[in-house]
XYZ file of C-alpha atoms in Angstrom:
685
model
C 22.807 -27.519 -28.105
C 20.110 -25.199 -26.160
C 17.454 -23.812 -28.713
C 17.588 -19.919 -28.771
C 13.974 -19.670 -29.872
C 11.289 -18.608 -27.390
C 9.973 -20.753 -24.655
C 6.176 -20.967 -25.792
C 3.786 -22.554 -22.769
C 1.018 -24.435 -23.793
C -2.736 -22.677 -23.551
C -4.680 -24.726 -21.280
C -8.427 -21.891 -21.649
C -9.530 -21.713 -17.526
C -12.649 -19.574 -17.570
C -12.609 -17.696 -14.599
C -16.311 -16.287 -13.426
C -17.406 -13.333 -10.911
C -19.548 -10.238 -11.163
C -20.635 -12.024 -14.614
C -18.022 -11.415 -16.228
C -15.615 -13.904 -17.474
C -11.650 -13.907 -18.010
C -10.211 -17.050 -19.541
C -6.595 -17.621 -18.784
C -4.470 -19.276 -20.819
C -1.736 -20.035 -18.380
C -3.669 -21.143 -15.303
C -2.321 -24.323 -15.107
C 0.968 -23.075 -14.508
C -0.362 -22.444 -10.984
C 1.280 -26.120 -9.445
C 4.618 -25.540 -8.740
C 4.195 -30.192 -7.920
C 3.601 -30.259 -11.970
C 6.827 -31.537 -13.458
C 5.481 -29.344 -16.699
C 5.969 -26.267 -15.127
C 8.825 -26.867 -13.733
C 10.316 -27.479 -17.357
C 8.216 -25.074 -18.373
C 10.258 -22.813 -16.021
C 13.207 -24.804 -17.132
C 13.132 -23.526 -20.575
C 13.239 -20.138 -19.892
C 15.988 -20.370 -18.013
C 18.039 -22.094 -20.150
C 16.636 -18.736 -22.951
C 18.131 -16.610 -20.638
C 21.212 -17.391 -20.263
C 21.906 -18.673 -24.035
C 20.660 -15.338 -25.085
C 22.494 -13.274 -22.007
C 25.685 -15.731 -22.926
C 27.963 -13.105 -24.113
C 27.199 -10.876 -21.130
C 28.476 -13.626 -18.484
C 32.385 -12.786 -18.343
C 30.894 -8.842 -17.478
C 28.242 -10.244 -15.085
C 31.042 -12.515 -12.907
C 33.630 -8.737 -13.306
C 30.183 -6.904 -12.006
C 29.563 -8.933 -9.030
C 33.846 -9.096 -8.387
C 33.597 -5.182 -8.592
C 30.302 -4.861 -6.795
C 32.214 -7.404 -3.512
C 35.025 -5.766 -4.234
C 33.852 -2.387 -1.988
C 31.947 -4.228 0.392
C 34.553 -4.564 3.429
C 34.640 -8.999 4.090
C 35.928 -8.736 7.479
C 33.191 -6.278 8.475
C 31.933 -6.078 11.926
C 27.880 -4.038 13.678
C 28.863 -1.279 16.004
C 28.904 -2.966 19.767
C 25.760 -2.524 21.783
C 25.281 -2.916 25.322
C 22.176 -5.165 26.744
C 22.073 -6.082 30.121
C 25.368 -6.326 30.591
C 26.919 -8.031 27.326
C 28.063 -6.357 23.928
C 26.266 -8.203 21.264
C 27.679 -7.783 17.582
C 27.572 -9.218 14.302
C 30.591 -9.935 12.475
C 31.148 -11.335 8.928
C 34.859 -12.835 8.084
C 36.629 -12.926 4.938
C 34.940 -15.333 2.811
C 32.251 -15.693 4.816
C 28.698 -15.543 2.839
C 26.572 -15.298 6.580
C 27.008 -13.310 9.690
C 28.382 -14.679 12.901
C 26.584 -13.396 16.061
C 28.701 -12.960 19.017
C 28.758 -11.207 22.601
C 31.550 -9.727 25.035
C 30.570 -9.802 28.883
C 30.851 -6.425 30.794
C 33.568 -4.433 28.202
C 34.750 -4.601 24.530
C 37.691 -6.394 25.813
C 36.327 -9.020 26.720
C 36.653 -12.499 25.971
C 34.805 -13.066 22.704
C 31.746 -15.392 23.143
C 30.377 -16.650 19.622
C 26.715 -17.499 19.862
C 25.985 -18.197 16.031
C 28.351 -19.087 13.439
C 25.946 -19.186 10.375
C 28.929 -19.966 7.921
C 29.123 -23.273 9.322
C 25.057 -23.278 10.323
C 24.785 -23.176 5.947
C 26.355 -26.085 5.091
C 24.471 -28.063 3.103
C 21.596 -25.617 2.414
C 21.299 -23.923 -0.828
C 19.040 -20.680 1.608
C 20.010 -19.821 4.593
C 18.541 -17.537 7.012
C 19.249 -17.152 10.588
C 16.794 -14.742 12.490
C 15.468 -13.586 15.490
C 18.057 -13.987 18.587
C 16.696 -13.699 22.120
C 18.418 -13.950 24.842
C 16.980 -15.332 27.811
C 16.757 -12.133 31.139
C 19.542 -14.569 32.967
C 21.651 -14.133 29.811
C 22.133 -17.965 29.635
C 19.775 -18.418 26.770
C 19.362 -18.090 23.169
C 16.249 -18.313 21.178
C 17.215 -18.184 17.385
C 14.437 -18.773 14.325
C 16.109 -21.153 11.131
C 14.668 -20.850 7.414
C 16.588 -22.781 5.267
C 13.695 -22.823 1.964
C 13.602 -19.421 2.068
C 9.134 -20.047 2.472
C 9.808 -17.373 5.964
C 8.694 -20.324 8.017
C 11.255 -20.669 10.465
C 11.810 -23.037 12.946
C 12.588 -21.868 16.469
C 15.200 -23.563 18.662
C 16.758 -23.168 22.122
C 20.431 -22.905 21.984
C 22.248 -22.623 26.007
C 25.171 -19.983 25.649
C 27.323 -21.537 28.826
C 27.048 -25.574 27.401
C 27.455 -24.035 23.636
C 23.974 -27.122 23.408
C 21.384 -26.826 21.174
C 18.632 -28.335 22.645
C 16.613 -30.985 20.368
C 13.445 -29.926 20.605
C 12.357 -28.095 17.260
C 9.240 -25.518 16.867
C 7.836 -25.757 13.186
C 6.477 -22.921 11.591
C 6.957 -19.449 13.192
C 8.186 -16.189 12.452
C 11.345 -17.669 13.541
C 11.137 -14.695 16.471
C 10.096 -14.976 20.251
C 10.594 -13.452 23.875
C 11.312 -14.600 27.113
C 9.203 -13.929 30.435
C 11.447 -12.880 33.794
C 10.963 -16.504 34.616
C 13.934 -17.647 32.387
C 11.905 -20.813 30.936
C 9.019 -19.559 29.683
C 8.887 -18.286 25.977
C 6.587 -17.005 23.787
C 6.528 -17.258 20.123
C 4.017 -16.740 16.740
C 3.337 -19.568 14.121
C 1.786 -19.486 10.913
C -1.298 -20.588 9.315
C 0.928 -23.619 7.339
C -1.772 -22.741 4.447
C -1.905 -18.773 3.676
C 1.106 -18.310 6.082
C -0.848 -16.097 8.186
C 1.389 -15.383 11.152
C -2.180 -15.700 13.438
C -1.363 -17.810 16.972
C 0.459 -16.784 19.584
C 1.981 -19.715 22.188
C 3.478 -20.017 24.999
C 6.223 -22.939 25.444
C 8.492 -23.875 28.764
C 11.721 -24.887 28.313
C 12.083 -28.609 28.790
C 8.352 -29.227 27.455
C 7.635 -30.535 24.054
C 6.824 -28.608 21.992
C 3.579 -30.276 21.198
C 2.220 -29.589 24.428
C 2.451 -25.237 23.765
C -0.175 -23.520 25.205
C -1.983 -21.625 22.168
C -2.463 -18.105 24.197
C -4.694 -15.691 21.375
C -6.093 -16.835 18.140
C -6.525 -14.028 15.804
C -9.571 -15.393 13.819
C -9.858 -12.183 11.509
C -7.992 -12.936 8.610
C -7.184 -9.432 7.685
C -5.094 -9.207 10.640
C -1.586 -10.975 11.055
C -0.563 -10.970 14.880
C 3.524 -10.697 16.008
C 4.484 -10.305 20.032
C 6.901 -8.785 21.289
C 8.251 -6.974 25.260
C 8.551 -3.033 25.823
C 11.762 -1.991 26.359
C 10.983 -1.269 29.710
C 11.300 -5.011 29.898
C 8.013 -5.117 32.315
C 5.787 -6.513 29.469
C 5.457 -8.925 27.032
C 2.945 -7.446 24.106
C 0.795 -9.616 21.888
C -0.191 -7.068 18.883
C -2.699 -7.573 15.853
C -2.488 -5.321 13.177
C -3.945 -5.324 9.691
C -3.437 -2.171 6.603
C -6.032 0.351 8.344
C -6.165 -1.260 11.865
C -4.239 -2.618 15.445
C -4.632 -4.075 18.838
C -2.424 -4.627 21.374
C -2.797 -6.714 24.178
C -0.633 -7.223 26.969
C 0.785 -9.053 30.192
C 3.416 -8.487 32.761
C 6.533 -10.441 31.914
C 7.358 -10.830 35.500
C 3.969 -12.855 35.566
C 3.391 -15.793 32.363
C 0.637 -17.634 33.407
C -0.990 -14.824 33.778
C -4.173 -13.524 31.636
C -3.034 -10.927 28.593
C -5.300 -8.165 28.785
C -6.252 -6.187 26.050
C -4.960 -2.690 25.624
C -7.528 -0.732 24.083
C -9.964 -2.960 21.731
C -10.011 -1.996 17.515
C -11.541 0.256 16.218
C -11.683 0.292 12.467
C -9.513 2.418 10.797
C -7.576 3.163 14.219
C -3.905 2.409 13.993
C -1.694 3.520 17.344
C 1.631 1.628 18.604
C 2.113 1.523 22.184
C 5.389 2.300 24.509
C 6.203 1.635 28.252
C 7.601 4.314 30.546
C 7.809 4.130 34.644
C 3.858 3.796 35.154
C 1.874 5.607 31.974
C 1.890 4.427 28.607
C 2.890 6.696 25.545
C 0.524 5.790 22.481
C 1.457 7.371 18.910
C -2.083 7.125 17.070
C -4.344 8.310 13.826
C -7.505 8.446 16.361
C -9.938 11.506 15.327
C -8.510 12.168 12.441
C -5.242 12.355 13.133
C -4.006 11.502 9.942
C -0.043 12.538 10.170
C -0.545 10.622 14.293
C -0.204 12.224 17.251
C 0.978 10.885 20.867
C -0.957 10.301 24.021
C -0.750 9.405 27.338
C -2.742 7.192 29.335
C -1.446 5.247 33.091
C -1.027 1.308 33.077
C -4.252 0.524 34.108
C -6.471 2.742 32.149
C -5.377 2.329 28.967
C -8.457 2.330 26.976
C -8.615 4.890 24.292
C -11.184 6.766 26.111
C -8.712 7.085 28.911
C -6.056 8.564 27.042
C -4.853 12.275 26.553
C -3.316 13.940 23.770
C 0.471 14.610 24.316
C 2.110 15.511 20.898
C -1.042 17.062 18.879
C -1.058 15.896 15.671
C 0.036 18.414 12.264
C -0.661 18.978 9.051
C 2.306 18.214 7.236
C 4.606 16.667 9.857
C 3.948 12.601 9.646
C 5.701 11.679 12.974
C 6.571 8.295 12.350
C 8.395 6.745 15.727
C 9.052 7.513 19.314
C 12.391 6.299 20.948
C 11.969 6.773 24.878
C 14.994 6.957 27.217
C 15.010 7.810 31.258
C 15.337 11.274 30.817
C 14.143 12.180 26.886
C 11.924 11.322 24.524
C 13.425 11.600 21.409
C 10.301 12.028 18.162
C 11.221 10.283 14.315
C 9.332 12.842 12.353
C 9.024 13.669 8.208
C 8.506 16.978 7.246
C 7.710 17.700 3.225
C 9.962 14.494 2.636
C 12.793 14.977 4.892
C 13.587 12.880 8.225
C 14.149 15.280 11.673
C 14.582 14.234 14.843
C 12.848 15.970 17.824
C 14.581 15.243 20.976
C 12.501 16.243 24.508
C 13.633 15.887 27.996
C 10.708 14.661 30.313
C 10.686 17.812 32.185
C 10.194 19.431 29.883
C 13.403 21.977 29.946
C 13.920 21.922 26.639
C 13.912 20.146 23.438
C 15.657 20.510 19.557
C 15.840 18.750 16.526
C 19.399 16.764 15.705
C 20.971 19.242 12.698
C 21.019 18.101 9.647
C 23.023 19.542 6.662
C 21.846 18.633 3.388
C 19.255 19.229 0.868
C 18.402 15.046 0.312
C 19.242 12.663 2.921
C 18.703 9.350 5.205
C 18.376 9.596 8.733
C 16.726 7.234 11.367
C 17.035 6.084 15.114
C 19.409 3.187 15.203
C 19.342 0.152 17.775
C 18.686 1.898 21.673
C 18.037 -0.771 23.719
C 19.790 0.912 26.330
C 17.414 2.942 29.007
C 19.188 4.698 30.638
C 21.615 5.734 28.209
C 21.690 10.255 27.259
C 23.307 8.838 23.486
C 21.047 8.613 21.043
C 22.149 6.047 18.615
C 21.150 7.527 14.835
C 21.443 6.558 10.610
C 22.367 9.288 8.249
C 23.610 8.924 4.433
C 22.658 10.668 1.661
C 22.983 8.907 -1.701
C 26.400 10.584 -2.585
C 27.210 10.073 1.483
C 27.784 6.704 2.579
C 25.980 5.562 5.811
C 27.439 6.718 8.950
C 25.803 5.273 12.539
C 26.195 8.523 14.795
C 26.489 8.476 18.970
C 24.665 12.063 19.716
C 24.952 13.002 23.533
C 21.425 14.521 23.836
C 22.415 16.714 27.170
C 26.207 18.308 25.862
C 24.582 17.873 22.281
C 27.908 16.558 20.166
C 28.061 13.718 18.060
C 30.832 10.830 17.567
C 30.793 9.086 14.704
C 31.082 5.662 15.437
C 31.101 3.467 12.492
C 31.061 5.187 8.775
C 30.985 2.652 6.205
C 33.907 2.186 3.909
C 33.641 1.677 0.395
C 36.990 -0.494 -1.285
C 38.494 -0.704 -4.539
C 40.608 2.855 -3.648
C 38.068 4.322 -6.118
C 35.257 5.946 -4.186
C 35.325 9.490 -3.712
C 32.101 10.885 -2.475
C 33.049 14.182 -4.542
C 32.696 12.674 -7.575
C 28.921 12.646 -7.001
C 25.994 15.029 -6.970
C 22.913 14.640 -5.584
C 19.633 16.599 -6.317
C 15.756 16.711 -5.465
C 13.608 17.852 -8.313
C 9.674 18.628 -8.466
C 7.835 16.933 -11.396
C 4.097 17.983 -11.815
C 1.626 15.183 -12.481
C -0.754 15.166 -14.598
C -3.536 15.902 -11.975
C -0.869 19.164 -10.481
C 0.148 17.659 -7.145
C 3.639 18.304 -7.395
C 5.806 14.476 -6.942
C 9.514 14.592 -5.657
C 12.356 12.792 -7.384
C 15.204 12.176 -6.088
C 18.235 11.589 -8.057
C 22.197 11.272 -8.345
C 25.229 10.724 -11.121
C 28.704 11.540 -11.507
C 30.157 14.800 -11.736
C 30.958 13.808 -15.552
C 27.402 12.692 -16.807
C 26.240 14.967 -19.459
C 23.094 16.157 -18.348
C 22.027 16.969 -22.425
C 18.848 14.459 -22.972
C 21.270 11.461 -23.713
C 22.408 10.164 -20.307
C 21.379 6.512 -19.673
C 18.666 6.889 -16.437
C 17.612 4.516 -13.939
C 14.224 5.042 -11.879
C 12.633 3.380 -9.288
C 9.631 3.021 -8.107
C 7.663 0.979 -5.419
C 4.273 2.926 -4.334
C 2.186 0.970 -1.402
C 1.511 -0.071 1.834
C 3.104 3.139 2.885
C 6.780 2.051 2.610
C 8.738 5.162 1.772
C 11.922 4.597 -0.095
C 14.031 7.249 1.258
C 17.094 8.297 -0.712
C 20.222 6.036 0.450
C 23.469 5.357 -0.002
C 24.182 2.107 -2.074
C 27.803 0.960 -2.839
C 26.230 -0.858 -5.159
C 24.573 1.240 -7.610
C 27.970 2.875 -8.438
C 28.838 0.373 -10.677
C 25.449 2.357 -12.466
C 26.720 5.590 -11.791
C 30.694 5.258 -12.991
C 29.211 4.224 -16.156
C 27.253 6.763 -16.446
C 23.584 6.125 -15.508
C 21.677 8.546 -13.804
C 19.477 7.222 -11.070
C 16.578 7.937 -9.689
C 14.164 6.678 -7.191
C 9.964 8.632 -8.099
C 8.350 8.976 -4.787
C 5.644 7.880 -6.322
C 1.502 8.296 -4.051
C 1.169 5.506 -2.265
C 4.106 5.696 0.174
C 4.399 8.722 2.449
C 7.367 10.191 1.090
C 5.062 13.342 1.935
C 2.931 12.234 4.856
C 0.102 9.501 5.631
C -2.173 11.481 3.112
C 0.372 10.688 0.331
C -0.224 7.061 0.903
C -3.764 7.181 1.321
C -3.893 9.543 -2.647
C -2.275 6.048 -4.138
C -4.593 2.953 -2.888
C -8.120 1.287 -3.227
C -9.534 3.320 -5.760
C -6.663 5.472 -5.847
C -3.939 2.955 -7.115
C -3.322 4.418 -10.873
C -2.352 7.707 -8.909
C 0.886 5.690 -8.428
C 1.483 4.390 -12.098
C 0.750 7.817 -13.310
C 3.312 10.005 -11.016
C 5.924 7.312 -11.744
C 5.216 7.668 -15.724
C 4.802 11.539 -15.351
C 8.030 11.654 -13.417
C 9.820 9.846 -16.693
C 8.516 12.601 -18.836
C 9.842 15.142 -16.718
C 12.973 13.592 -16.788
C 12.984 13.415 -20.396
C 11.137 16.489 -20.586
C 14.212 18.413 -18.671
C 16.578 16.881 -20.826
C 18.472 13.697 -18.131
C 17.580 11.515 -20.659
C 14.856 10.290 -23.498
C 13.334 7.364 -23.829
C 15.836 5.625 -26.064
C 18.312 5.393 -22.357
C 15.626 5.289 -20.026
C 15.242 1.855 -17.956
C 12.901 1.408 -14.998
C 12.314 -1.078 -12.902
C 10.227 -2.503 -9.349
C 9.358 -5.457 -7.267
C 6.919 -7.136 -5.560
C 4.319 -4.175 -5.685
C 6.513 -2.012 -7.500
C 6.504 -4.740 -9.754
C 2.811 -4.551 -10.536
C 3.994 -0.639 -11.527
C 6.272 -1.956 -13.982
C 3.419 -4.558 -15.382
C 1.394 -1.158 -15.616
C 3.452 0.820 -16.949
C 4.585 -0.995 -19.752
C 0.626 -1.279 -20.441
C -0.149 1.761 -20.605
C 2.877 3.761 -22.224
C 5.039 1.419 -23.213
C 7.030 3.959 -25.815
C 8.423 5.139 -22.716
C 11.139 3.470 -21.702
C 13.900 0.604 -23.415
C 14.205 -1.500 -20.879
C 12.425 -2.464 -17.761
C 13.076 -4.628 -15.115
C 10.412 -6.816 -12.908
C 11.289 -8.296 -9.573
C 8.742 -10.738 -8.196
C 5.975 -8.955 -9.565
C 2.727 -8.675 -8.456
C 0.516 -8.491 -11.591
C -1.747 -10.760 -11.748
C -3.864 -9.265 -9.133
C -8.023 -9.865 -9.376
C -6.766 -14.004 -9.514
C -4.490 -13.432 -6.587
C -7.132 -11.147 -4.249
C -10.108 -13.691 -5.112
C -7.671 -16.452 -3.834
C -7.568 -16.584 0.261
C -5.230 -19.775 0.428
C -2.690 -17.515 -0.950
C -0.343 -15.850 1.786
C -1.597 -11.971 2.175
C -4.894 -11.987 0.248
C -6.999 -11.413 2.913
C -4.585 -9.107 4.502
C -4.271 -6.991 1.525
C -7.989 -5.714 1.010
C -7.121 -2.700 2.761
C -4.601 -2.171 0.207
C -6.045 -2.951 -2.407
C -9.820 -3.546 -2.397
C -11.992 -6.357 -2.216
C -12.632 -7.661 -5.641
C -15.466 -9.351 -4.492
C -16.543 -6.368 -4.734
C -17.505 -5.730 -7.859
C -16.537 -1.626 -7.920
C -13.029 -3.050 -6.750
C -13.222 -5.946 -8.991
C -13.875 -3.571 -11.932
C -11.233 -0.897 -11.181
C -8.255 -3.990 -10.595
C -9.536 -5.060 -13.932
C -8.902 -2.165 -15.438
C -5.483 -1.568 -14.203
C -3.740 -5.463 -13.415
C -0.956 -6.194 -15.743
C -1.308 -9.667 -16.706
C -5.581 -8.785 -17.898
C -4.135 -5.418 -19.468
C -1.556 -7.505 -21.278
C -2.145 -6.159 -25.596
C -0.814 -6.449 -28.773
C 1.555 -3.561 -28.831
C 5.325 -3.032 -28.594
C 7.232 -3.714 -25.313
C 10.309 -2.747 -24.416
C 12.747 -5.032 -23.275
C 11.778 -6.845 -20.130
C 13.240 -8.377 -17.557
C 11.256 -10.539 -15.124
C 12.663 -12.149 -12.050
C 11.118 -14.688 -9.247
C 11.647 -17.322 -7.132
C 10.121 -21.115 -6.777
C 9.458 -21.150 -3.122
C 8.111 -17.191 -3.237
C 5.610 -17.029 -0.503
C 5.073 -13.163 -1.334
C 3.854 -13.150 -4.969
C 3.766 -16.698 -6.299
C 6.083 -18.021 -8.720
C 3.111 -18.027 -11.914
C 1.945 -14.312 -11.553
C 5.280 -13.656 -13.255
C 5.411 -17.036 -15.515
C 1.943 -16.090 -16.147
C 2.438 -12.978 -17.194
C 5.751 -13.315 -19.259
C 3.870 -16.043 -21.036
C 0.477 -13.794 -22.078
C 4.057 -11.299 -22.922
C 5.217 -14.064 -25.345
C 1.902 -14.055 -26.814
C 0.776 -10.979 -27.964
C 3.826 -8.991 -27.916
C 5.259 -7.581 -31.337
C 8.389 -6.715 -32.413
C 11.979 -8.152 -31.459
C 12.854 -6.246 -28.087
C 13.695 -9.385 -25.394
C 11.565 -10.820 -22.918
C 13.171 -12.881 -20.770
C 11.990 -14.783 -17.163
C 14.742 -15.933 -14.277
C 13.027 -17.813 -12.045
C 15.898 -19.018 -9.025
C 14.709 -22.376 -7.921
C 16.441 -22.169 -4.962
C 15.139 -19.201 -3.024
C 12.467 -17.063 -2.563
C 10.974 -13.761 -2.319
C 13.713 -11.994 -1.083
C 16.303 -13.514 -3.197
C 19.218 -15.786 -3.082
C 20.510 -15.871 0.777
C 23.859 -14.803 1.398
C 25.609 -12.163 2.319
C 27.694 -11.276 -1.637
C 24.955 -14.019 -3.033
C 22.704 -11.505 -4.285
C 25.030 -9.527 -5.753
C 25.315 -11.798 -9.007
C 21.181 -11.187 -8.512
C 21.866 -7.320 -8.988
C 24.629 -8.155 -11.704
C 22.398 -10.053 -13.980
C 20.018 -6.605 -13.892
C 22.924 -4.614 -14.544
C 24.260 -6.561 -17.112
C 21.005 -6.512 -18.409
C 20.801 -2.678 -18.408
C 24.651 -1.917 -19.294
C 24.434 -4.469 -22.771
C 20.907 -2.509 -24.010
C 23.488 0.623 -23.642
C 26.009 -1.110 -25.543
C 28.331 -0.732 -22.534
C 29.984 -3.774 -22.709
C 33.110 -4.543 -23.250
């Protein structure tokens, strides 16, 4: 018989001293994955969660089957052409993992299976294959595999003609690799084994041991990470170094793999740039010289230093320039204007430019896989909260569109006309207007009594667009309204929107989310007894902050892999991501940032009060947010919280930051989340 008493973590006080301040952490001991007492505590929390939600198990299974039933099992991607082959990713019925295949010359040719991940995943609780990179002569493929969920991939090489996988393994990499034009030289990125920072670029020669690989570049600045890729023109191998605020590139002609990389333009703190090669020029997307929303500049292949860059597309105060896609006759700018995506097509000869037409109040549109340089077809993705995603080929010359694929929602019940979406604007406490994207079933009443699920993130300039989700229909069809609060810290309204939600302005993110919640209540979308919030990772920090600040606003909150012990983590330079995060959160080794972090860090601000119902999830092998942050937070919440509201910690003992692997396994975790909400709403049969 499983005890239903909540687990109580033992208290072993640890004094943490900084700037003359002493924090006493009673649960610091949970920071040891190898300690059997830690594992025992996590397992007790899992047992407690399972015992108190046992009555929802059948419903969770029903939800899982319902969500899975909307997804086409034997699905395949839209083929794309590269170097004479058509590449396809497809799924088979009953298969959790993708099959990577290709066809030579045309789509009627015989299929060649490169990787069947269903077979490769056998015997592994977690499996992920990424970074498939085919050699220029189409004979070999490098690929990365992770079977632990720590995002530490080993790279192997497969002979696509014979099917042989060569014996050499390159351990502890990002999983991605890039071939030089000689078909035998491979460049890849290694990670620091402790911090998991991507810091070294190596060169591997086919047929030699990985132990003999040559170190090409070591990024020694701990606030930077490195990566390597090939230009779309295929002329250059490019090494990138980046931090939150600064970037730098080095280039080498792909036909000269034993040459020396040269710095494109030396890093300057606060200057970010991306490079795109076309003919004898590079085009540079940059925020140089105060171009907050970025501009496009141009320079010759030989004179790449920033002193030689010339303006090509000027900076605009209200339009964020996000990306550039280069073709033989056209270039396409990805812009964001008032939160909405725009794709601007321009001929290189300047004879025409125009925007790809979109007709919706709120939608998502972005360029897709466009590896073919010599084409007049632009491939992009379009969807809205009420409308499944479509992959569209747009002819830039005739301005005609062809839908190559529209997401199928199976089950026979979905009709896009049954749903409504809108964008509303809440006024934050400092007078700033904050957009909220909403979607709900047309039969859901806007009378103040409907349940509402509010999502937020608001960090790193990452923008959550108003995208379609077939999984979400399980909530919408049961009367839930779904809201995305586009809070500061993201880039929904341009780069200043991000700048005003980080460092010493981080609290704007939390205040915006709370003020959006109050707006939704005041405008009769819901009330506090039916309002729920969700956020993961840095969005989990957001959840931790709002439940400390205004717990009475929410009936329930889900915090997935939450970053909640801000100061302790940001002072520990051995943890993955820490040093590279100073530009986002601040460096607590400086007292000003320490004090500000301490004022909002969820773990440090747990207090004696009634908290909403809480479901907290984590993964034992998480490399981004270590499992002990949510574990310590839940232990402290158990100590301090008043009232009888539920508090659960659900630890996946096999997975990491991204949760379970496998196409449908992740749906089981979503089913748990939704069952938690629907149980609180009394909607479980």
